[in-house]
Short mmCIF file of C-alpha atoms in Angstrom, two decimals:
data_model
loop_
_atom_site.label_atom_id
_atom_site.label_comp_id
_atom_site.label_asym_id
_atom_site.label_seq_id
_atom_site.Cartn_x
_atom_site.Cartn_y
_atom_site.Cartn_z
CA UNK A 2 -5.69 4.21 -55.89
CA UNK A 3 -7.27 1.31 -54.39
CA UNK A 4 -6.47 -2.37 -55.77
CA UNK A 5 -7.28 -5.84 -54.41
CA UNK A 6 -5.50 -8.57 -56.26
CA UNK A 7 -6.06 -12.34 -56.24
CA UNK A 8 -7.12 -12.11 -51.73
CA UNK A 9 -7.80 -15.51 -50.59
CA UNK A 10 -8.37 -16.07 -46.63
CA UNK A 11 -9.76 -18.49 -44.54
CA UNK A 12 -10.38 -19.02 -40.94
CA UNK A 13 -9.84 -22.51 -40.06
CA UNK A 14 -11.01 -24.91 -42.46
CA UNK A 15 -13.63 -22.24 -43.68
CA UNK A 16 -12.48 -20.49 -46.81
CA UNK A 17 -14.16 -16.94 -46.72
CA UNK A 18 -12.45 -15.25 -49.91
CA UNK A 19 -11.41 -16.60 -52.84
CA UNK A 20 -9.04 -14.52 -55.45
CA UNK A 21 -10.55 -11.88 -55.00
CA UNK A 22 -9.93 -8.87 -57.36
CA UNK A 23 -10.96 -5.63 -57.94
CA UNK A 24 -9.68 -2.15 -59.14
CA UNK A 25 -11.75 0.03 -57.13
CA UNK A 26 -12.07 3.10 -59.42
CA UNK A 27 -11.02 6.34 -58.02
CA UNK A 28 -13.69 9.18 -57.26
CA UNK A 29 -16.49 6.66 -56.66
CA UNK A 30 -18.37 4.61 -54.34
CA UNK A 31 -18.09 1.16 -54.28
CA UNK A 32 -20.62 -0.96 -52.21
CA UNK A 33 -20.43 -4.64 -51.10
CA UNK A 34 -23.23 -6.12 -50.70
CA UNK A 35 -23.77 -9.52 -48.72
CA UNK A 36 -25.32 -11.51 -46.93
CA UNK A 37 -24.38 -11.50 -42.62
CA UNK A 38 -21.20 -13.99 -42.56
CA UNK A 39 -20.67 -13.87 -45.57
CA UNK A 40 -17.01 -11.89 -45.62
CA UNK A 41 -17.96 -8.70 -46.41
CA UNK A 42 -15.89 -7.21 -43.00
CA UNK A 43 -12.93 -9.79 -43.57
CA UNK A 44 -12.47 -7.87 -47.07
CA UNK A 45 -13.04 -4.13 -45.80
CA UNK A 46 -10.24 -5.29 -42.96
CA UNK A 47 -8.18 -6.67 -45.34
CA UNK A 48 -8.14 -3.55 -47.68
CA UNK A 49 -7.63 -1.41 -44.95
CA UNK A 50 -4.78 -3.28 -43.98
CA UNK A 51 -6.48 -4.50 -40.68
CA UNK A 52 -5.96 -8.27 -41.47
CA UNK A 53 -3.31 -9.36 -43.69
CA UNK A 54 -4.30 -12.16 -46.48
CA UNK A 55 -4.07 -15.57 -46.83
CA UNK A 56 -2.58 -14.91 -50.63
CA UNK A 57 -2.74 -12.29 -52.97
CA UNK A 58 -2.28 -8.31 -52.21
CA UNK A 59 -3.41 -4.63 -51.78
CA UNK A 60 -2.15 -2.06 -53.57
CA UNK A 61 -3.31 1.22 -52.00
CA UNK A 62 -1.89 4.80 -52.22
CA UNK A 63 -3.30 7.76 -50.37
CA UNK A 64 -4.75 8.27 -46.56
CA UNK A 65 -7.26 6.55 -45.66
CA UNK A 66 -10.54 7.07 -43.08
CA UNK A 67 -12.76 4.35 -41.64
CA UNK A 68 -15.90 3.70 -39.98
CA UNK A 69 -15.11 0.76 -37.99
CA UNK A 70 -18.22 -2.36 -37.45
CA UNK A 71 -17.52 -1.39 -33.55
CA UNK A 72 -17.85 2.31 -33.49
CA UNK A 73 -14.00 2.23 -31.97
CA UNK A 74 -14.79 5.68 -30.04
CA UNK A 75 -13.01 6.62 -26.93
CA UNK A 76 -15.42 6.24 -24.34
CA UNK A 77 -13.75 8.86 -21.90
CA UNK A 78 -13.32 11.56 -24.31
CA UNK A 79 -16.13 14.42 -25.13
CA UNK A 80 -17.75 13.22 -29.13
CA UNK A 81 -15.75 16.70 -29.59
CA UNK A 82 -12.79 15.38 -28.35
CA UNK A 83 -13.13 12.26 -30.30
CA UNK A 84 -13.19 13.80 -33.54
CA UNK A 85 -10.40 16.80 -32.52
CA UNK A 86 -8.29 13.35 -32.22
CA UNK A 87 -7.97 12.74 -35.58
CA UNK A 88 -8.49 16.46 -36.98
CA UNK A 89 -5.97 17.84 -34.71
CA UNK A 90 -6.06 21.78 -35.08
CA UNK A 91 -7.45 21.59 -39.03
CA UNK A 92 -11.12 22.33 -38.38
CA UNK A 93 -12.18 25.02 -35.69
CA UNK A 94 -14.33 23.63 -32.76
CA UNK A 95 -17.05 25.63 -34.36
CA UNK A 96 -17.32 23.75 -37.43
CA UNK A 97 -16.95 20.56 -35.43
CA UNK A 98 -20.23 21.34 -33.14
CA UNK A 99 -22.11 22.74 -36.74
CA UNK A 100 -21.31 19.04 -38.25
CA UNK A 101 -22.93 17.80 -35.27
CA UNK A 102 -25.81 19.45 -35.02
CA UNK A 103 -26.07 18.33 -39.09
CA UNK A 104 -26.42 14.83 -37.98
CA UNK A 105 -29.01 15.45 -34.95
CA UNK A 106 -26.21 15.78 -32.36
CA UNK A 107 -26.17 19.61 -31.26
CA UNK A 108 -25.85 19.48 -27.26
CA UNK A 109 -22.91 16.79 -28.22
CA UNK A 110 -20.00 19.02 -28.61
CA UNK A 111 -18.90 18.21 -24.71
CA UNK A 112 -20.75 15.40 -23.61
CA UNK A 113 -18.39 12.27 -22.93
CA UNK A 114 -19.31 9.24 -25.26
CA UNK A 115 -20.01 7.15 -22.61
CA UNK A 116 -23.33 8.82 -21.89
CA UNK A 117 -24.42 9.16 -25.25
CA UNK A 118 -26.65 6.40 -26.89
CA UNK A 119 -25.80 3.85 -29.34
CA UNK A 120 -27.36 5.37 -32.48
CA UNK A 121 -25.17 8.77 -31.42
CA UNK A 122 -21.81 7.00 -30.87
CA UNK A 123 -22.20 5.60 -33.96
CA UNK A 124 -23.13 9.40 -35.36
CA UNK A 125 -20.15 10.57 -33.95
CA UNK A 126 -17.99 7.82 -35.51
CA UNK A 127 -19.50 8.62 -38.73
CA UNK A 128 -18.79 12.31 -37.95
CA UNK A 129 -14.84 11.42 -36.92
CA UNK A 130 -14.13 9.56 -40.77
CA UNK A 131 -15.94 12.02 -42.69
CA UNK A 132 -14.19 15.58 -40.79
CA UNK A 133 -10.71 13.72 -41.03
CA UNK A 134 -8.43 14.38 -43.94
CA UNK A 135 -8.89 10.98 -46.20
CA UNK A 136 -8.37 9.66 -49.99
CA UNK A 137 -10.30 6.48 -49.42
CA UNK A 138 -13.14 6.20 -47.09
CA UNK A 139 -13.85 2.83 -45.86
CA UNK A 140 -17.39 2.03 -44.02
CA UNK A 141 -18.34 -1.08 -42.41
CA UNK A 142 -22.72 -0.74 -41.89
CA UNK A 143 -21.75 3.04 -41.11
CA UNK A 144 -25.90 3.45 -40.49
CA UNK A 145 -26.32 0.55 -38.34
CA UNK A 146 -28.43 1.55 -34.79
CA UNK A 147 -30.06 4.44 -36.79
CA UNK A 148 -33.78 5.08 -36.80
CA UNK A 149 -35.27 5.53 -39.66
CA UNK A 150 -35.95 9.30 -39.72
CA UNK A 151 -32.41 9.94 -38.18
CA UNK A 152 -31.00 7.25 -40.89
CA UNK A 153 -32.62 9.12 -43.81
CA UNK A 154 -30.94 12.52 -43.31
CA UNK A 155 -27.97 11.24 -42.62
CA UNK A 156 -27.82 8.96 -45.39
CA UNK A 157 -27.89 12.22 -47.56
CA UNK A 158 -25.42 13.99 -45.42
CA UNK A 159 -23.26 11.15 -45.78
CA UNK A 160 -23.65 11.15 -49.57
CA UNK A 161 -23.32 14.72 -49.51
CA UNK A 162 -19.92 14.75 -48.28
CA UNK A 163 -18.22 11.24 -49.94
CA UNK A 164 -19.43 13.45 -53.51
CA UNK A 165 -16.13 12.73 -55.54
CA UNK A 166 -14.50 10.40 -53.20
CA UNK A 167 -12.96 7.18 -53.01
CA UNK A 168 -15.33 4.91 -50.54
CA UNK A 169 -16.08 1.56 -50.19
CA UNK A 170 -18.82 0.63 -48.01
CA UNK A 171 -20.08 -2.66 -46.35
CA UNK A 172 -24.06 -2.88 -46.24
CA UNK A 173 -26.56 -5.93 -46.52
CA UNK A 174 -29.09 -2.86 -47.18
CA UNK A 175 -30.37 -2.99 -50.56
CA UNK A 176 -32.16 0.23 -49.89
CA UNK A 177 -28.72 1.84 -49.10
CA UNK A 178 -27.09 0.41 -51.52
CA UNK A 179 -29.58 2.18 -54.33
CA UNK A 180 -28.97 5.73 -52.80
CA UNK A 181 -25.20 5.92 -52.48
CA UNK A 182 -23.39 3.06 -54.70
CA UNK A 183 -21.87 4.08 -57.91
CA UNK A 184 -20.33 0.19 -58.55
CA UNK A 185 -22.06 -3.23 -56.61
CA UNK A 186 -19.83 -5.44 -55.54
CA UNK A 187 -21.43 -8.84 -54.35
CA UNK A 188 -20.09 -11.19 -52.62
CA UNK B 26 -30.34 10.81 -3.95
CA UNK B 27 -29.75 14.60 -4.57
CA UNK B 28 -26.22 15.83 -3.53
CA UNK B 29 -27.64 18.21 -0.59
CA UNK B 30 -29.61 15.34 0.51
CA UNK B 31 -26.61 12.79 0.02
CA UNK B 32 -24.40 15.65 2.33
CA UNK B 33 -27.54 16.20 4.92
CA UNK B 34 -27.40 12.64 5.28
CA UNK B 35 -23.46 11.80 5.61
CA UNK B 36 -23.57 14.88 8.15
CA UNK B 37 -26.67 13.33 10.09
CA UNK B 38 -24.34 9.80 10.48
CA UNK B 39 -21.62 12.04 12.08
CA UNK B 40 -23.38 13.62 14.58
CA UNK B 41 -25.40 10.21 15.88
CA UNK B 42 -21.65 8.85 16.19
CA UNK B 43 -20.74 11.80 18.38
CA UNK B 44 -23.59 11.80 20.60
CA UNK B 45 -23.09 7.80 20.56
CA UNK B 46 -19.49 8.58 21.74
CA UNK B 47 -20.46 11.67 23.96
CA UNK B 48 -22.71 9.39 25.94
CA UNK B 49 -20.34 6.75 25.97
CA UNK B 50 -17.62 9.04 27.59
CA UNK B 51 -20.11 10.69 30.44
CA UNK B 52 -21.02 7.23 31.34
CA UNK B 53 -17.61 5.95 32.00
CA UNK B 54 -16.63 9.42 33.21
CA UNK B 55 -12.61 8.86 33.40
CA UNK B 56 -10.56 11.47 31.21
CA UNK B 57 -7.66 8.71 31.16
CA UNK B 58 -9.79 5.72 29.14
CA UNK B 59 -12.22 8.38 27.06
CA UNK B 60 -12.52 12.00 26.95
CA UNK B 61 -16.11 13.63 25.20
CA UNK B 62 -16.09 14.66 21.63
CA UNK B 63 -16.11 18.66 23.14
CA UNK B 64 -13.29 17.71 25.18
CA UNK B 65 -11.44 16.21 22.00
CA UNK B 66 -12.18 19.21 19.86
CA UNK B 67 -11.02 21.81 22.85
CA UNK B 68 -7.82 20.40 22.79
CA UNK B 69 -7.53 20.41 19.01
CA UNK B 70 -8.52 23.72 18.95
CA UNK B 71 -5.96 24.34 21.97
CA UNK B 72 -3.19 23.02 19.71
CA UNK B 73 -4.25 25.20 16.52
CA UNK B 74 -3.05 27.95 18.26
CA UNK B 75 0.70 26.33 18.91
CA UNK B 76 3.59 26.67 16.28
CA UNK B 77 4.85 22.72 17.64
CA UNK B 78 1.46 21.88 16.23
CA UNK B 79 2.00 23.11 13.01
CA UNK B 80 5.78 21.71 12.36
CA UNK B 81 5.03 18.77 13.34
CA UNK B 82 1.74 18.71 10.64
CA UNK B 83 4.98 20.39 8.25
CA UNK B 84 7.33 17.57 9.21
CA UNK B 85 5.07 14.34 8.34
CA UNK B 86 3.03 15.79 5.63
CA UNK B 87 6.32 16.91 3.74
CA UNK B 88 7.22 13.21 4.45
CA UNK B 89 4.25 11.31 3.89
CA UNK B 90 3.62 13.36 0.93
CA UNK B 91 6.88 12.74 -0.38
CA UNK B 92 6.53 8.94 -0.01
CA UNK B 93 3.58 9.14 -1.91
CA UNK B 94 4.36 10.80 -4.62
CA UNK B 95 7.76 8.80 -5.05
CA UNK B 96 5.13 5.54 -4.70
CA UNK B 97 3.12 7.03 -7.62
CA UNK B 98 5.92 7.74 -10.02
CA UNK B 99 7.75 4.13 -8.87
CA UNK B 100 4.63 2.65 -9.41
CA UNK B 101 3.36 3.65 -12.76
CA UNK B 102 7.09 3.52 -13.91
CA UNK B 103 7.00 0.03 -12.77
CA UNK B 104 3.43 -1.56 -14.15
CA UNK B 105 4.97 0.19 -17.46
CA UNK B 106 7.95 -2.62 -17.37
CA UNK B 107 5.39 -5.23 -15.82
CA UNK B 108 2.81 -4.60 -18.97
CA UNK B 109 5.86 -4.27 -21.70
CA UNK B 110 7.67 -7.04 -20.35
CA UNK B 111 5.84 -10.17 -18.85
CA UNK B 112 8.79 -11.74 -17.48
CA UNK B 113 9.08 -8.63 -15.41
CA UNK B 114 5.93 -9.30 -14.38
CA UNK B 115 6.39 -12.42 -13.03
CA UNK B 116 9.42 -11.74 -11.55
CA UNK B 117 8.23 -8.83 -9.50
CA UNK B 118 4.48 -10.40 -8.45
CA UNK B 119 5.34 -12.04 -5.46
CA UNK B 120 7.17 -9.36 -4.41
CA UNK B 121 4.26 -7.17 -5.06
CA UNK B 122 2.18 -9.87 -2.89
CA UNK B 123 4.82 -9.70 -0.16
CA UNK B 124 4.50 -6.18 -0.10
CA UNK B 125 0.80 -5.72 0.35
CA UNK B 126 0.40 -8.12 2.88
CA UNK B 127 3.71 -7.70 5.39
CA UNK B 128 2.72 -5.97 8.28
CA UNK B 129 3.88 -2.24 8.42
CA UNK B 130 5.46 -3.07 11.72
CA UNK B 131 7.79 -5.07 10.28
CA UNK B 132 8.62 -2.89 7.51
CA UNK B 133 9.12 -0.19 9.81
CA UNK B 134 11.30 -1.62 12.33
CA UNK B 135 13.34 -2.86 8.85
CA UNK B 136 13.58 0.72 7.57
CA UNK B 137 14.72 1.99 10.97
CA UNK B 138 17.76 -0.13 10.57
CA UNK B 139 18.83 1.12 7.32
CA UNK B 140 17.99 4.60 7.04
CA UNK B 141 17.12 5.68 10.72
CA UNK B 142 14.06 7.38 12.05
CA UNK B 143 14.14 10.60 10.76
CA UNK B 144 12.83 9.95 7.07
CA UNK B 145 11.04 6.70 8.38
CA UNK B 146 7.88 7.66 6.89
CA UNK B 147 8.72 8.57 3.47
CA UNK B 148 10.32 4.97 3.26
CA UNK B 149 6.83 3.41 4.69
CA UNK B 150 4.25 5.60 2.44
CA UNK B 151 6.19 4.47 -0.27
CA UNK B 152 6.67 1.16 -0.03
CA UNK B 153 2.98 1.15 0.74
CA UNK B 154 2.16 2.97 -2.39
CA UNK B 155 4.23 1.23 -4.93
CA UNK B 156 1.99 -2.36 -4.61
CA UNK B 157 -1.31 -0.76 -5.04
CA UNK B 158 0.06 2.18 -8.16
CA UNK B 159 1.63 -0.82 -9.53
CA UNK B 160 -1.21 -3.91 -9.37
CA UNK B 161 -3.71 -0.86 -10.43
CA UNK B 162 -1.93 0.73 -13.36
CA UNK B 163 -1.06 -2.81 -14.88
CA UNK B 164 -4.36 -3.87 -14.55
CA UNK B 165 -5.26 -0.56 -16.55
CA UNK B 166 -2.84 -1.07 -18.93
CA UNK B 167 -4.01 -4.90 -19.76
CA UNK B 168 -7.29 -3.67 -20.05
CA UNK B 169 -6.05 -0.93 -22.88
CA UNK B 170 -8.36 -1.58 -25.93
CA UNK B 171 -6.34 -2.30 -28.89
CA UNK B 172 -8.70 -1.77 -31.21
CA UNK B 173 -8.35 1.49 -30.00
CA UNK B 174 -4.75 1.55 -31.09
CA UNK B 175 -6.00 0.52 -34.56
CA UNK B 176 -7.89 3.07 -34.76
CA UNK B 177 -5.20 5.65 -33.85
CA UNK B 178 -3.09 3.97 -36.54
CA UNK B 179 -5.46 3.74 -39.40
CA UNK B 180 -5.87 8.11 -38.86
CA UNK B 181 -2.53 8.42 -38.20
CA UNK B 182 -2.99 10.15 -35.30
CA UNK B 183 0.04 12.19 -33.79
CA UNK B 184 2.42 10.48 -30.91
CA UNK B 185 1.45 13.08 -28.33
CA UNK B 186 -2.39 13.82 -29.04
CA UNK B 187 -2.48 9.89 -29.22
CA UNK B 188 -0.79 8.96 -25.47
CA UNK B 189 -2.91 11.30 -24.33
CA UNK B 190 -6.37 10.75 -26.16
CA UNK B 191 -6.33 7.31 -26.52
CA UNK B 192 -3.98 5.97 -23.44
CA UNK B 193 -4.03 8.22 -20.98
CA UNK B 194 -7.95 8.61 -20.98
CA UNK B 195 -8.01 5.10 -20.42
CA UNK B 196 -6.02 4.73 -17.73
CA UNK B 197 -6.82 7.91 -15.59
CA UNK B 198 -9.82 6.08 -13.87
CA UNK B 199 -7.49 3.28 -12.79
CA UNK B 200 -4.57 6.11 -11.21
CA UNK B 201 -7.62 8.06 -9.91
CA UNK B 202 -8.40 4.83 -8.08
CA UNK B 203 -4.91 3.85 -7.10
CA UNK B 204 -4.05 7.18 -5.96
CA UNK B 205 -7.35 7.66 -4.04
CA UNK B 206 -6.46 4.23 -1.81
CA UNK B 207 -2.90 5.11 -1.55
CA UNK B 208 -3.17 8.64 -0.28
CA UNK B 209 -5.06 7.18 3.14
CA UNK B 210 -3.45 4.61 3.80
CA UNK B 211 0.21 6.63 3.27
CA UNK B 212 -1.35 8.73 6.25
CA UNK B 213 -2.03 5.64 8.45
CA UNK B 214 0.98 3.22 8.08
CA UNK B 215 3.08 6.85 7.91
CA UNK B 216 2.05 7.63 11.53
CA UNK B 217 2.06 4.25 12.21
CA UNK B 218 5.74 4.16 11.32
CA UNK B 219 6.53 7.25 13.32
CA UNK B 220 4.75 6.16 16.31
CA UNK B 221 7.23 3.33 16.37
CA UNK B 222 10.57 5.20 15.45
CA UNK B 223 9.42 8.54 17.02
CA UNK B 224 11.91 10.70 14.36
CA UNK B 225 11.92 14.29 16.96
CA UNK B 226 8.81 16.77 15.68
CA UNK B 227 6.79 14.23 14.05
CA UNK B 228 2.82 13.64 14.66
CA UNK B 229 4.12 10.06 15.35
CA UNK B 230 5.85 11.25 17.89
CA UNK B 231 3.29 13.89 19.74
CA UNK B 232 0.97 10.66 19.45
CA UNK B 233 3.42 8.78 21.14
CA UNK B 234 4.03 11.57 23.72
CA UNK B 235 0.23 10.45 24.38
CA UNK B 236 0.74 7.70 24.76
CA UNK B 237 3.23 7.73 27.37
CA UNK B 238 1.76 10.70 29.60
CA UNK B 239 -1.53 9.05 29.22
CA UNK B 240 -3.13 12.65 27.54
CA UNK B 241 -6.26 10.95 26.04
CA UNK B 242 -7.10 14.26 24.86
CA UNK B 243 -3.93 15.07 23.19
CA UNK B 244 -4.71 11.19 21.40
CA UNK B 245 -7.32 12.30 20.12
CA UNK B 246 -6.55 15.79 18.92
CA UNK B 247 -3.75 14.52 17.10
CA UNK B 248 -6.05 11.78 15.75
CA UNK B 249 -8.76 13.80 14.57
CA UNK B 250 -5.61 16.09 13.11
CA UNK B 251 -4.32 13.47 11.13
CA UNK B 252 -7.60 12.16 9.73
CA UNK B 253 -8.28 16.05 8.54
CA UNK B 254 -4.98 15.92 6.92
CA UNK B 255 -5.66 12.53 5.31
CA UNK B 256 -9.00 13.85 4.02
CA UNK B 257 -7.38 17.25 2.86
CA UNK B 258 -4.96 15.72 1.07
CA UNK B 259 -7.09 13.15 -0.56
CA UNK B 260 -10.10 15.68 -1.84
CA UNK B 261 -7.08 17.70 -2.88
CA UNK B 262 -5.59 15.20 -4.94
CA UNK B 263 -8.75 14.17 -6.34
CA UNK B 264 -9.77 18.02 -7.25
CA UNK B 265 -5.93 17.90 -9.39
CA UNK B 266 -7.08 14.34 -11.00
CA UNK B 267 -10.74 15.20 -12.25
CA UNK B 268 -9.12 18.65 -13.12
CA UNK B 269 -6.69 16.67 -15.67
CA UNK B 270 -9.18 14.66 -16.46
CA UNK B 271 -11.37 17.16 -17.69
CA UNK B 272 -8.70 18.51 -19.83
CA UNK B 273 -8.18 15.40 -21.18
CA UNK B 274 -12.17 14.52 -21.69
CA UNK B 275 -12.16 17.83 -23.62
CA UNK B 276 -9.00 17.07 -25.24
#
């Protein structure tokens, strides 16, 4: 169960949200869609409980998973590594490097982040919220530094696995916004 | 640069250094101001074969060793407190800034009058080690990303898998560092020390012995011994570090 009632916050004399509200409905994917600046991040913090509000509150139940605007990876740590952090023993090392080599990243497994590129660190933060156990998935531009080939089958592995779960995702891609939102939320 | 070129190289600076010195020695041609390189490692080799070699190496290694370990666990211990608590922090910097910059002469004749010669240089690598540990791990610790932590918190992750995933794998480059500049110079102001109190089978002592009898070649045997040891030690340590740190990368 995810519900945003009345949110208002501002930074400075700059109001960014406004009572917001929203049930967001359970089993689905919610997208907001926006403009750059526009508070899209401010709201997926806030939910997340990131960033507390200027008035109003969250309800939320359940565990919840993120793909953080920075991919939040640690740099020192093997992309295996990074995702064994939050799975812990539940998924085998085998099924890690097979989810890897799903999203283009199959010599991965025991390379340190730091040497991998910007469009894989971000594969392998998409890779860490989708293999951990969640109820509500929450994406900030979880495709940003993507090619386009590379974006496209991910995209669909993406929507592949979020099938019949709660996410809300932060875009200003129309184009993603078609393929994977069940509810638009614009802001 | 490949690593057998980087080594062929390194090796190639060492030898022109020896023949420098080598030539330098046959011109002055007095075994009192310089003996030869060959002359140097004769000697060495002389004293390999000697059991007073080898506890005396025992006796300041266990000591030095000691001081430097003590320095590492002090030291991380403190920059813990220093991090946590920033009135700690201020209240122990210029201490910290004494420490690095008084002479080890002076803390050496100070530790001879409180705990004597004998365990001189376990008092000296320490207090020698505890500045740089300290100034290096709270600089680590400052520099811990907290949206890191965030991160940790938002997946829940598990006290244990997160000191070491998240923390520790930030802060192992700054101990590697630390430990890596520590572990020398606990070798050289430990000697240093023991030269000055001369505690009875020490290398401080035999260099001091030296010294005294004007054995050039016995000053630099013992030299040369003690910059072996220093460089043991230090790949050692380093080998245990990048071993961890492995572990750690792989989680």
């Amino acid at each position: 169960m995810l519900k945003a009632v009345n949110i208002s916050k501002k930074f400075g004399g700059n109001i960014v949200l406004e009572n917001f509200s929203r049930d967001f409905p359970d089993g689905k994917t919610a997208v907001i869609l926006g403009r750059s600046g526009c508070g899209k991040t401010t709201l997926l913090n806030i939910l997340m409980g990131l960033l507390p509000p200027d008035g109003g509150e969250v309800l939320r139940d359940g565990q919840i998973s993120a793909v953080f605007q920075e991919n939040r990876l640690c740099e020192n740590l093997s992309a295996g590594a990074n995702i064994r952090l939050v799975t812990g023993g539940a998924i085998a090392d085998e099924q890690i490097a097979r989810e890897l080599s799903a999203v283009g990243l199959s010599d991965c497994m025991k390379k340190p982040v730091r040497e991998l590129s910007g469009g894989m660190k971000r594969r392998v933060a998409l890779l860490r919220a989708l293999l951990s156990k969640y109820d509500i998935l929450f994406a900030d531009e979880p495709f940003k530094g993507l090619d386009l080939d590379t974006k496209q089958s991910v995209l669909q592995y993406f929507r592949e696995k979020t099938l019949g779960k709660t996410v809300v995702l932060v875009t200003h891609d129309s184009a993603e916004c078609e393929l994977l939102a069940d509810e638009v939320i614009r802001l | 640069m490949s690593r057998l070129k980087k080594f062929a190289v390194t090796v190639g600076a060492v030898v022109f250094w020896l023949v420098v010195w080598e030539i330098i020695a046959l011109k002055i041609d007095s075994d009192i101001i310089l003996v030869t390189p060959i002359e140097a490692a004769r000697r060495l080799a002389e004293l390999l074969t000697v059991g007073e070699f080898w506890g005396s190496v025992l006796f300041s290694s266990v000591r030095v060793l000691s001081g430097f370990a003590l320095g590492l666990a002090v030291g991380t211990a403190l920059a813990l407190v220093c991090y946590k608590v920033k009135f700690v922090k201020m209240l122990f910097a210029p201490l910290i800034s004494a420490m690095k910059s008084i002479p080890v002469a002076s803390f050496t004749i100070l530790a001879l009058i409180w705990i004597g010669s004998k365990n001189l240089s376990v008092l000296v690598s320490f207090l020698i080690c505890v500045p740089i540990v300290c100034a290096n791990m709270t600089e680590g610790m400052e520099q811990l990303d907290p949206k890191l932590s965030e991160m940790a918190k938002i997946f829940r992750i598990p006290p244990l898998r997160r000191f070491v995933g998240v923390y520790l794998s930030q802060l192992l480059p700054y101990f590697r560092a630390a430990s890596r500049l520590a572990i020398g110079l606990c070798w050289k102001s430990g000697v240093a020390a023991e030269v000055i109190g001369i505690p009875n089978g020490s290398v401080g002592e035999k260099l001091y012995q030296s010294k005294v009898y004007l054995e050039t070649a016995d000053l630099f045997a013992w030299t040369a011994a003690v910059i072996i040891l220093s460089f043991l030690c230090e790949k050692l340590f380093m080998l245990l570090i990048d071993l961890l740190y492995k572990r750690v990368e792989q989680l």
